[in-house]
Amino acid sequence: MNVFDQQLQPATAFERLLAIMEDLRKQCPWDKKQTMESLRHLTIEETYELSDAILEGGMQEIRKELGDLMLHLVFYAKIGSETNDFNITDVLNGICEKLINRHPHIYGDVIAETEEQVKQNWEQIKLKEGNKSVLGGVPSSLPALVKASRIQEKARGVGFDWEEKEQVWEKVEEELQEFKDEFNVADYSEIDLEKAEGEFGDLLFSLINYARFININPENALEKTNRKFIKRFQYLESKAKDLNKSLQDMTLAEMDVFWNEAKNI
């Protein structure tokens, strides 16, 4: 197969990528040196770049980042084949079998007419496959905000959840009050930091839970707020520069003028 052919059908295009990976692994000094461990942090970086592209909404950038991530997946499979542990065919067949097994409402006689029923079936099947806990599939290294969302989703999958969103909001208010009791803003006496931290964690967990009930992805919501803050703060910095001032030299009132201007941009 000519690896320089560009207009190809999906299966042929995938074979082209495999052929290129074969060439790189044999001939490129950098690619020859890579191991799963050396690629790991690069794969994490590529995943975050894909996440950025999705949030920014540029479809062509998403396409490019998907390609970068696909390369990494093929790279791992190639390394696995060199040690005779697995190859790309094993990887693809494995995920196909997994999807068929976990969708008995499509490939079997199980009935699941709603998204919630599908999720419940999924978790029950995973337990039958050998998972000791419904929460066992949540990676320990996930960022805490994402981990909280996944924990709550998985618990819901086996019926451990609130019935109404009003109940969840009541829990938010309860946790907020408990936090305020531990850290009263009007009281400047020393607090038990560890206990206050625990209460703050409970408050965040309950807010994430409420977000799930109203179909808000808390990770996306917070990242959009981060980006909004960065944009407005950088506008503030540029205005300070126009005035030949540093932010340290400006009063809060002066900065607030430009901050409000930034909200309208």
PDB file of C-alpha atoms in Angstrom:
ATOM      1  CA  MET A   1       0.000   0.000   0.000  1.00  0.00           C
ATOM      2  CA  ASN A   2       1.223   3.478  -0.883  1.00  0.00           C
ATOM      3  CA  VAL A   3       1.227   5.485   2.374  1.00  0.00           C
ATOM      4  CA  PHE A   4       1.105   8.721   0.370  1.00  0.00           C
ATOM      5  CA  ASP A   5      -2.411   7.977  -0.919  1.00  0.00           C
ATOM      6  CA  GLN A   6      -4.751  10.463   0.728  1.00  0.00           C
ATOM      7  CA  GLN A   7      -8.360   9.969  -0.461  1.00  0.00           C
ATOM      8  CA  LEU A   8      -9.180   6.645   1.186  1.00  0.00           C
ATOM      9  CA  GLN A   9     -12.145   4.837   2.723  1.00  0.00           C
ATOM     10  CA  PRO A  10     -12.129   4.498   6.560  1.00  0.00           C
ATOM     11  CA  ALA A  11     -10.694   0.971   6.738  1.00  0.00           C
ATOM     12  CA  THR A  12      -8.016   1.747   4.160  1.00  0.00           C
ATOM     13  CA  ALA A  13      -7.173   5.054   5.843  1.00  0.00           C
ATOM     14  CA  PHE A  14      -6.718   3.199   9.138  1.00  0.00           C
ATOM     15  CA  GLU A  15      -4.433   0.685   7.446  1.00  0.00           C
ATOM     16  CA  ARG A  16      -2.456   3.633   6.058  1.00  0.00           C
ATOM     17  CA  LEU A  17      -1.933   4.945   9.586  1.00  0.00           C
ATOM     18  CA  LEU A  18      -0.782   1.498  10.729  1.00  0.00           C
ATOM     19  CA  ALA A  19       1.685   1.325   7.833  1.00  0.00           C
ATOM     20  CA  ILE A  20       3.079   4.761   8.696  1.00  0.00           C
ATOM     21  CA  MET A  21       3.410   3.725  12.345  1.00  0.00           C
ATOM     22  CA  GLU A  22       5.321   0.640  11.205  1.00  0.00           C
ATOM     23  CA  ASP A  23       7.726   2.815   9.186  1.00  0.00           C
ATOM     24  CA  LEU A  24       8.251   5.306  12.012  1.00  0.00           C
ATOM     25  CA  ARG A  25       8.894   2.617  14.584  1.00  0.00           C
ATOM     26  CA  LYS A  26      11.582   1.068  12.362  1.00  0.00           C
ATOM     27  CA  GLN A  27      13.196   4.172  10.919  1.00  0.00           C
ATOM     28  CA  CYS A  28      12.658   7.280  13.067  1.00  0.00           C
ATOM     29  CA  PRO A  29      15.173   7.693  15.935  1.00  0.00           C
ATOM     30  CA  TRP A  30      12.601   9.394  18.160  1.00  0.00           C
ATOM     31  CA  ASP A  31       9.761   6.953  17.515  1.00  0.00           C
ATOM     32  CA  LYS A  32      12.065   3.967  17.975  1.00  0.00           C
ATOM     33  CA  LYS A  33      12.949   5.108  21.520  1.00  0.00           C
ATOM     34  CA  GLN A  34       9.413   5.586  22.807  1.00  0.00           C
ATOM     35  CA  THR A  35       7.846   3.349  25.457  1.00  0.00           C
ATOM     36  CA  MET A  36       4.370   3.309  26.965  1.00  0.00           C
ATOM     37  CA  GLU A  37       5.770   5.183  29.958  1.00  0.00           C
ATOM     38  CA  SER A  38       7.404   7.885  27.834  1.00  0.00           C
ATOM     39  CA  LEU A  39       4.214   8.372  25.804  1.00  0.00           C
ATOM     40  CA  ARG A  40       1.921   8.530  28.817  1.00  0.00           C
ATOM     41  CA  HIS A  41       2.348  12.216  29.688  1.00  0.00           C
ATOM     42  CA  LEU A  42       2.182  13.159  26.015  1.00  0.00           C
ATOM     43  CA  THR A  43      -1.127  11.312  25.672  1.00  0.00           C
ATOM     44  CA  ILE A  44      -2.517  13.205  28.661  1.00  0.00           C
ATOM     45  CA  GLU A  45      -1.415  16.462  27.022  1.00  0.00           C
ATOM     46  CA  GLU A  46      -3.078  15.483  23.733  1.00  0.00           C
ATOM     47  CA  THR A  47      -6.289  14.664  25.585  1.00  0.00           C
ATOM     48  CA  TYR A  48      -6.329  18.116  27.163  1.00  0.00           C
ATOM     49  CA  GLU A  49      -5.663  19.695  23.763  1.00  0.00           C
ATOM     50  CA  LEU A  50      -8.694  17.850  22.392  1.00  0.00           C
ATOM     51  CA  SER A  51     -10.690  19.095  25.381  1.00  0.00           C
ATOM     52  CA  ASP A  52      -9.623  22.680  24.637  1.00  0.00           C
ATOM     53  CA  ALA A  53     -10.622  22.298  20.981  1.00  0.00           C
ATOM     54  CA  ILE A  54     -14.061  20.988  21.967  1.00  0.00           C
ATOM     55  CA  LEU A  55     -14.661  23.901  24.343  1.00  0.00           C
ATOM     56  CA  GLU A  56     -13.539  26.390  21.696  1.00  0.00           C
ATOM     57  CA  GLY A  57     -15.894  24.793  19.184  1.00  0.00           C
ATOM     58  CA  GLY A  58     -13.533  24.663  16.190  1.00  0.00           C
ATOM     59  CA  MET A  59     -14.465  21.537  14.255  1.00  0.00           C
ATOM     60  CA  GLN A  60     -11.298  21.474  12.156  1.00  0.00           C
ATOM     61  CA  GLU A  61      -9.172  21.795  15.278  1.00  0.00           C
ATOM     62  CA  ILE A  62     -11.153  18.946  16.856  1.00  0.00           C
ATOM     63  CA  ARG A  63     -10.468  16.850  13.756  1.00  0.00           C
ATOM     64  CA  LYS A  64      -6.731  17.508  14.049  1.00  0.00           C
ATOM     65  CA  GLU A  65      -6.640  16.708  17.775  1.00  0.00           C
ATOM     66  CA  LEU A  66      -8.585  13.483  17.223  1.00  0.00           C
ATOM     67  CA  GLY A  67      -5.891  12.493  14.728  1.00  0.00           C
ATOM     68  CA  ASP A  68      -3.145  13.178  17.261  1.00  0.00           C
ATOM     69  CA  LEU A  69      -4.928  11.059  19.864  1.00  0.00           C
ATOM     70  CA  MET A  70      -5.555   8.279  17.328  1.00  0.00           C
ATOM     71  CA  LEU A  71      -1.826   8.196  16.609  1.00  0.00           C
ATOM     72  CA  HIS A  72      -1.129   7.619  20.299  1.00  0.00           C
ATOM     73  CA  LEU A  73      -3.609   4.738  20.463  1.00  0.00           C
ATOM     74  CA  VAL A  74      -1.993   3.093  17.454  1.00  0.00           C
ATOM     75  CA  PHE A  75       1.444   3.719  18.984  1.00  0.00           C
ATOM     76  CA  TYR A  76       0.524   1.871  22.203  1.00  0.00           C
ATOM     77  CA  ALA A  77      -0.878  -1.034  20.194  1.00  0.00           C
ATOM     78  CA  LYS A  78       2.305  -1.209  18.145  1.00  0.00           C
ATOM     79  CA  ILE A  79       4.446  -1.367  21.286  1.00  0.00           C
ATOM     80  CA  GLY A  80       2.137  -4.058  22.676  1.00  0.00           C
ATOM     81  CA  SER A  81       2.597  -6.125  19.520  1.00  0.00           C
ATOM     82  CA  GLU A  82       6.391  -5.939  19.833  1.00  0.00           C
ATOM     83  CA  THR A  83       6.226  -7.664  23.218  1.00  0.00           C
ATOM     84  CA  ASN A  84       3.594 -10.137  21.951  1.00  0.00           C
ATOM     85  CA  ASP A  85       1.125  -8.952  24.597  1.00  0.00           C
ATOM     86  CA  PHE A  86      -1.520  -7.617  22.204  1.00  0.00           C
ATOM     87  CA  ASN A  87      -1.880  -5.936  18.834  1.00  0.00           C
ATOM     88  CA  ILE A  88      -4.259  -3.473  17.210  1.00  0.00           C
ATOM     89  CA  THR A  89      -6.597  -6.283  16.141  1.00  0.00           C
ATOM     90  CA  ASP A  90      -6.858  -7.461  19.746  1.00  0.00           C
ATOM     91  CA  VAL A  91      -7.609  -3.902  20.858  1.00  0.00           C
ATOM     92  CA  LEU A  92     -10.339  -3.390  18.249  1.00  0.00           C
ATOM     93  CA  ASN A  93     -11.935  -6.800  18.752  1.00  0.00           C
ATOM     94  CA  GLY A  94     -11.809  -6.275  22.507  1.00  0.00           C
ATOM     95  CA  ILE A  95     -13.763  -3.043  22.394  1.00  0.00           C
ATOM     96  CA  CYS A  96     -16.233  -4.510  19.893  1.00  0.00           C
ATOM     97  CA  GLU A  97     -16.948  -7.473  22.167  1.00  0.00           C
ATOM     98  CA  LYS A  98     -17.226  -5.160  25.171  1.00  0.00           C
ATOM     99  CA  LEU A  99     -19.759  -2.930  23.419  1.00  0.00           C
ATOM    100  CA  ILE A 100     -21.834  -5.889  22.255  1.00  0.00           C
ATOM    101  CA  ASN A 101     -21.830  -7.402  25.751  1.00  0.00           C
ATOM    102  CA  ARG A 102     -22.785  -4.126  27.408  1.00  0.00           C
ATOM    103  CA  HIS A 103     -25.611  -3.346  25.007  1.00  0.00           C
ATOM    104  CA  PRO A 104     -27.881  -6.383  25.404  1.00  0.00           C
ATOM    105  CA  HIS A 105     -30.842  -4.124  24.534  1.00  0.00           C
ATOM    106  CA  ILE A 106     -29.329  -3.863  21.042  1.00  0.00           C
ATOM    107  CA  TYR A 107     -27.618  -7.227  20.598  1.00  0.00           C
ATOM    108  CA  GLY A 108     -29.739  -9.331  22.963  1.00  0.00           C
ATOM    109  CA  ASP A 109     -33.243  -9.590  24.375  1.00  0.00           C
ATOM    110  CA  VAL A 110     -32.951  -7.068  27.232  1.00  0.00           C
ATOM    111  CA  ILE A 111     -35.351  -4.117  27.131  1.00  0.00           C
ATOM    112  CA  ALA A 112     -33.981  -0.637  27.845  1.00  0.00           C
ATOM    113  CA  GLU A 113     -36.075   2.186  26.477  1.00  0.00           C
ATOM    114  CA  THR A 114     -34.520   5.105  28.372  1.00  0.00           C
ATOM    115  CA  GLU A 115     -31.028   6.430  28.908  1.00  0.00           C
ATOM    116  CA  GLU A 116     -31.382   5.728  32.631  1.00  0.00           C
ATOM    117  CA  GLN A 117     -32.207   2.058  32.038  1.00  0.00           C
ATOM    118  CA  VAL A 118     -29.173   1.754  29.770  1.00  0.00           C
ATOM    119  CA  LYS A 119     -26.902   3.180  32.484  1.00  0.00           C
ATOM    120  CA  GLN A 120     -28.346   0.841  35.111  1.00  0.00           C
ATOM    121  CA  ASN A 121     -27.833  -2.182  32.870  1.00  0.00           C
ATOM    122  CA  TRP A 122     -24.271  -1.038  32.149  1.00  0.00           C
ATOM    123  CA  GLU A 123     -23.330  -0.931  35.828  1.00  0.00           C
ATOM    124  CA  GLN A 124     -24.955  -4.287  36.560  1.00  0.00           C
ATOM    125  CA  ILE A 125     -23.079  -5.909  33.677  1.00  0.00           C
ATOM    126  CA  LYS A 126     -19.775  -4.481  34.919  1.00  0.00           C
ATOM    127  CA  LEU A 127     -20.383  -6.033  38.328  1.00  0.00           C
ATOM    128  CA  LYS A 128     -21.035  -9.403  36.669  1.00  0.00           C
ATOM    129  CA  GLU A 129     -17.774  -8.999  34.741  1.00  0.00           C
ATOM    130  CA  GLY A 130     -15.867  -8.955  38.002  1.00  0.00           C
ATOM    131  CA  ASN A 131     -15.897  -5.392  39.305  1.00  0.00           C
ATOM    132  CA  LYS A 132     -15.986  -5.610  43.105  1.00  0.00           C
ATOM    133  CA  SER A 133     -17.607  -2.198  43.445  1.00  0.00           C
ATOM    134  CA  VAL A 134     -19.742   0.030  41.272  1.00  0.00           C
ATOM    135  CA  LEU A 135     -17.200   2.757  42.030  1.00  0.00           C
ATOM    136  CA  GLY A 136     -14.223   0.544  41.204  1.00  0.00           C
ATOM    137  CA  GLY A 137     -14.058   1.828  37.639  1.00  0.00           C
ATOM    138  CA  VAL A 138     -13.462   5.441  38.677  1.00  0.00           C
ATOM    139  CA  PRO A 139      -9.734   6.146  38.182  1.00  0.00           C
ATOM    140  CA  SER A 140      -8.100   7.310  41.409  1.00  0.00           C
ATOM    141  CA  SER A 141      -6.006   9.875  39.526  1.00  0.00           C
ATOM    142  CA  LEU A 142      -8.988  11.726  38.051  1.00  0.00           C
ATOM    143  CA  PRO A 143      -9.188  15.418  38.966  1.00  0.00           C
ATOM    144  CA  ALA A 144     -11.421  15.743  42.024  1.00  0.00           C
ATOM    145  CA  LEU A 145     -14.190  17.666  40.242  1.00  0.00           C
ATOM    146  CA  VAL A 146     -14.487  15.086  37.454  1.00  0.00           C
ATOM    147  CA  LYS A 147     -14.175  12.236  39.954  1.00  0.00           C
ATOM    148  CA  ALA A 148     -17.079  13.568  42.026  1.00  0.00           C
ATOM    149  CA  SER A 149     -19.269  13.659  38.906  1.00  0.00           C
ATOM    150  CA  ARG A 150     -18.353  10.112  37.915  1.00  0.00           C
ATOM    151  CA  ILE A 151     -18.913   8.791  41.448  1.00  0.00           C
ATOM    152  CA  GLN A 152     -22.378  10.316  41.542  1.00  0.00           C
ATOM    153  CA  GLU A 153     -23.274   9.050  38.063  1.00  0.00           C
ATOM    154  CA  LYS A 154     -22.208   5.516  38.934  1.00  0.00           C
ATOM    155  CA  ALA A 155     -24.092   5.533  42.219  1.00  0.00           C
ATOM    156  CA  ARG A 156     -27.197   6.680  40.348  1.00  0.00           C
ATOM    157  CA  GLY A 157     -26.727   3.773  37.937  1.00  0.00           C
ATOM    158  CA  VAL A 158     -27.619   1.323  40.723  1.00  0.00           C
ATOM    159  CA  GLY A 159     -30.445   3.437  42.138  1.00  0.00           C
ATOM    160  CA  PHE A 160     -28.556   5.247  44.919  1.00  0.00           C
ATOM    161  CA  ASP A 161     -29.765   8.772  44.303  1.00  0.00           C
ATOM    162  CA  TRP A 162     -32.187  11.508  45.298  1.00  0.00           C
ATOM    163  CA  GLU A 163     -35.652  11.405  43.758  1.00  0.00           C
ATOM    164  CA  GLU A 164     -36.227  15.119  43.170  1.00  0.00           C
ATOM    165  CA  LYS A 165     -33.871  18.008  42.436  1.00  0.00           C
ATOM    166  CA  GLU A 166     -35.529  20.000  45.252  1.00  0.00           C
ATOM    167  CA  GLN A 167     -34.135  17.467  47.701  1.00  0.00           C
ATOM    168  CA  VAL A 168     -30.668  17.963  46.249  1.00  0.00           C
ATOM    169  CA  TRP A 169     -30.917  21.745  46.580  1.00  0.00           C
ATOM    170  CA  GLU A 170     -31.989  21.358  50.195  1.00  0.00           C
ATOM    171  CA  LYS A 171     -28.789  19.354  50.700  1.00  0.00           C
ATOM    172  CA  VAL A 172     -26.771  22.174  49.120  1.00  0.00           C
ATOM    173  CA  GLU A 173     -28.317  24.682  51.528  1.00  0.00           C
ATOM    174  CA  GLU A 174     -27.714  22.347  54.465  1.00  0.00           C
ATOM    175  CA  GLU A 175     -24.034  21.942  53.534  1.00  0.00           C
ATOM    176  CA  LEU A 176     -23.670  25.695  52.991  1.00  0.00           C
ATOM    177  CA  GLN A 177     -25.033  26.369  56.457  1.00  0.00           C
ATOM    178  CA  GLU A 178     -22.703  23.797  57.994  1.00  0.00           C
ATOM    179  CA  PHE A 179     -19.762  25.447  56.254  1.00  0.00           C
ATOM    180  CA  LYS A 180     -20.844  28.894  57.423  1.00  0.00           C
ATOM    181  CA  ASP A 181     -21.079  27.537  60.962  1.00  0.00           C
ATOM    182  CA  GLU A 182     -17.461  26.374  60.711  1.00  0.00           C
ATOM    183  CA  PHE A 183     -16.198  29.498  58.978  1.00  0.00           C
ATOM    184  CA  ASN A 184     -18.232  32.547  59.918  1.00  0.00           C
ATOM    185  CA  VAL A 185     -17.061  35.448  57.740  1.00  0.00           C
ATOM    186  CA  ALA A 186     -17.970  37.924  60.481  1.00  0.00           C
ATOM    187  CA  ASP A 187     -15.875  36.092  63.038  1.00  0.00           C
ATOM    188  CA  TYR A 188     -12.109  36.548  62.745  1.00  0.00           C
ATOM    189  CA  SER A 189     -11.216  34.024  65.422  1.00  0.00           C
ATOM    190  CA  GLU A 190      -9.025  31.088  64.454  1.00  0.00           C
ATOM    191  CA  ILE A 191     -10.937  28.210  62.860  1.00  0.00           C
ATOM    192  CA  ASP A 192     -10.375  24.478  62.681  1.00  0.00           C
ATOM    193  CA  LEU A 193      -8.993  24.459  59.145  1.00  0.00           C
ATOM    194  CA  GLU A 194      -9.234  20.707  58.669  1.00  0.00           C
ATOM    195  CA  LYS A 195     -12.873  20.642  59.711  1.00  0.00           C
ATOM    196  CA  ALA A 196     -13.727  23.695  57.595  1.00  0.00           C
ATOM    197  CA  GLU A 197     -12.012  22.055  54.625  1.00  0.00           C
ATOM    198  CA  GLY A 198     -14.151  18.961  55.138  1.00  0.00           C
ATOM    199  CA  GLU A 199     -17.326  21.028  55.203  1.00  0.00           C
ATOM    200  CA  PHE A 200     -16.251  22.922  52.078  1.00  0.00           C
ATOM    201  CA  GLY A 201     -15.667  19.600  50.306  1.00  0.00           C
ATOM    202  CA  ASP A 202     -19.162  18.467  51.281  1.00  0.00           C
ATOM    203  CA  LEU A 203     -20.568  21.725  49.887  1.00  0.00           C
ATOM    204  CA  LEU A 204     -18.761  21.313  46.567  1.00  0.00           C
ATOM    205  CA  PHE A 205     -19.880  17.678  46.313  1.00  0.00           C
ATOM    206  CA  SER A 206     -23.513  18.676  46.847  1.00  0.00           C
ATOM    207  CA  LEU A 207     -23.267  21.479  44.243  1.00  0.00           C
ATOM    208  CA  ILE A 208     -21.824  19.036  41.719  1.00  0.00           C
ATOM    209  CA  ASN A 209     -24.688  16.690  42.524  1.00  0.00           C
ATOM    210  CA  TYR A 210     -27.243  19.435  41.906  1.00  0.00           C
ATOM    211  CA  ALA A 211     -25.548  20.335  38.623  1.00  0.00           C
ATOM    212  CA  ARG A 212     -26.063  16.733  37.498  1.00  0.00           C
ATOM    213  CA  PHE A 213     -29.780  16.967  38.277  1.00  0.00           C
ATOM    214  CA  ILE A 214     -30.189  20.013  36.038  1.00  0.00           C
ATOM    215  CA  ASN A 215     -27.947  18.603  33.274  1.00  0.00           C
ATOM    216  CA  ILE A 216     -25.004  20.939  33.793  1.00  0.00           C
ATOM    217  CA  ASN A 217     -21.534  19.481  33.410  1.00  0.00           C
ATOM    218  CA  PRO A 218     -19.662  21.092  36.337  1.00  0.00           C
ATOM    219  CA  GLU A 219     -16.245  20.608  34.708  1.00  0.00           C
ATOM    220  CA  ASN A 220     -17.376  22.413  31.555  1.00  0.00           C
ATOM    221  CA  ALA A 221     -19.117  25.114  33.580  1.00  0.00           C
ATOM    222  CA  LEU A 222     -16.051  25.838  35.702  1.00  0.00           C
ATOM    223  CA  GLU A 223     -13.696  25.794  32.719  1.00  0.00           C
ATOM    224  CA  LYS A 224     -15.894  28.289  30.869  1.00  0.00           C
ATOM    225  CA  THR A 225     -15.796  30.538  33.926  1.00  0.00           C
ATOM    226  CA  ASN A 226     -12.002  30.150  34.073  1.00  0.00           C
ATOM    227  CA  ARG A 227     -11.735  31.221  30.435  1.00  0.00           C
ATOM    228  CA  LYS A 228     -14.099  34.139  31.000  1.00  0.00           C
ATOM    229  CA  PHE A 229     -12.019  35.327  33.947  1.00  0.00           C
ATOM    230  CA  ILE A 230      -8.768  34.997  31.971  1.00  0.00           C
ATOM    231  CA  LYS A 231     -10.205  37.010  29.068  1.00  0.00           C
ATOM    232  CA  ARG A 232     -11.414  39.806  31.342  1.00  0.00           C
ATOM    233  CA  PHE A 233      -8.237  39.872  33.412  1.00  0.00           C
ATOM    234  CA  GLN A 234      -6.066  40.087  30.309  1.00  0.00           C
ATOM    235  CA  TYR A 235      -8.216  42.971  29.072  1.00  0.00           C
ATOM    236  CA  LEU A 236      -7.588  44.669  32.403  1.00  0.00           C
ATOM    237  CA  GLU A 237      -3.836  44.090  32.003  1.00  0.00           C
ATOM    238  CA  SER A 238      -3.853  45.555  28.498  1.00  0.00           C
ATOM    239  CA  LYS A 239      -5.690  48.677  29.671  1.00  0.00           C
ATOM    240  CA  ALA A 240      -3.238  49.139  32.508  1.00  0.00           C
ATOM    241  CA  LYS A 241      -0.405  48.877  30.012  1.00  0.00           C
ATOM    242  CA  ASP A 242      -2.051  51.531  27.807  1.00  0.00           C
ATOM    243  CA  LEU A 243      -1.956  53.837  30.839  1.00  0.00           C
ATOM    244  CA  ASN A 244       1.692  52.922  31.506  1.00  0.00           C
ATOM    245  CA  LYS A 245       0.656  51.478  34.843  1.00  0.00           C
ATOM    246  CA  SER A 246       1.054  48.154  36.545  1.00  0.00           C
ATOM    247  CA  LEU A 247      -1.946  46.568  38.220  1.00  0.00           C
ATOM    248  CA  GLN A 248      -0.241  47.080  41.583  1.00  0.00           C
ATOM    249  CA  ASP A 249      -0.324  50.848  40.960  1.00  0.00           C
ATOM    250  CA  MET A 250      -4.060  50.950  40.251  1.00  0.00           C
ATOM    251  CA  THR A 251      -6.844  51.219  42.787  1.00  0.00           C
ATOM    252  CA  LEU A 252      -9.595  48.628  42.922  1.00  0.00           C
ATOM    253  CA  ALA A 253     -12.026  51.307  41.712  1.00  0.00           C
ATOM    254  CA  GLU A 254      -9.866  51.943  38.618  1.00  0.00           C
ATOM    255  CA  MET A 255      -9.568  48.261  37.888  1.00  0.00           C
ATOM    256  CA  ASP A 256     -13.308  47.787  38.335  1.00  0.00           C
ATOM    257  CA  VAL A 257     -14.017  50.245  35.498  1.00  0.00           C
ATOM    258  CA  PHE A 258     -12.029  48.181  33.015  1.00  0.00           C
ATOM    259  CA  TRP A 259     -13.376  44.926  34.426  1.00  0.00           C
ATOM    260  CA  ASN A 260     -16.924  46.097  33.698  1.00  0.00           C
ATOM    261  CA  GLU A 261     -15.866  47.150  30.203  1.00  0.00           C
ATOM    262  CA  ALA A 262     -14.481  43.650  29.643  1.00  0.00           C
ATOM    263  CA  LYS A 263     -17.877  42.126  30.459  1.00  0.00           C
ATOM    264  CA  ASN A 264     -19.331  43.792  27.369  1.00  0.00           C
ATOM    265  CA  ILE A 265     -16.681  42.538  24.966  1.00  0.00           C
TER     266      ILE A 265
END
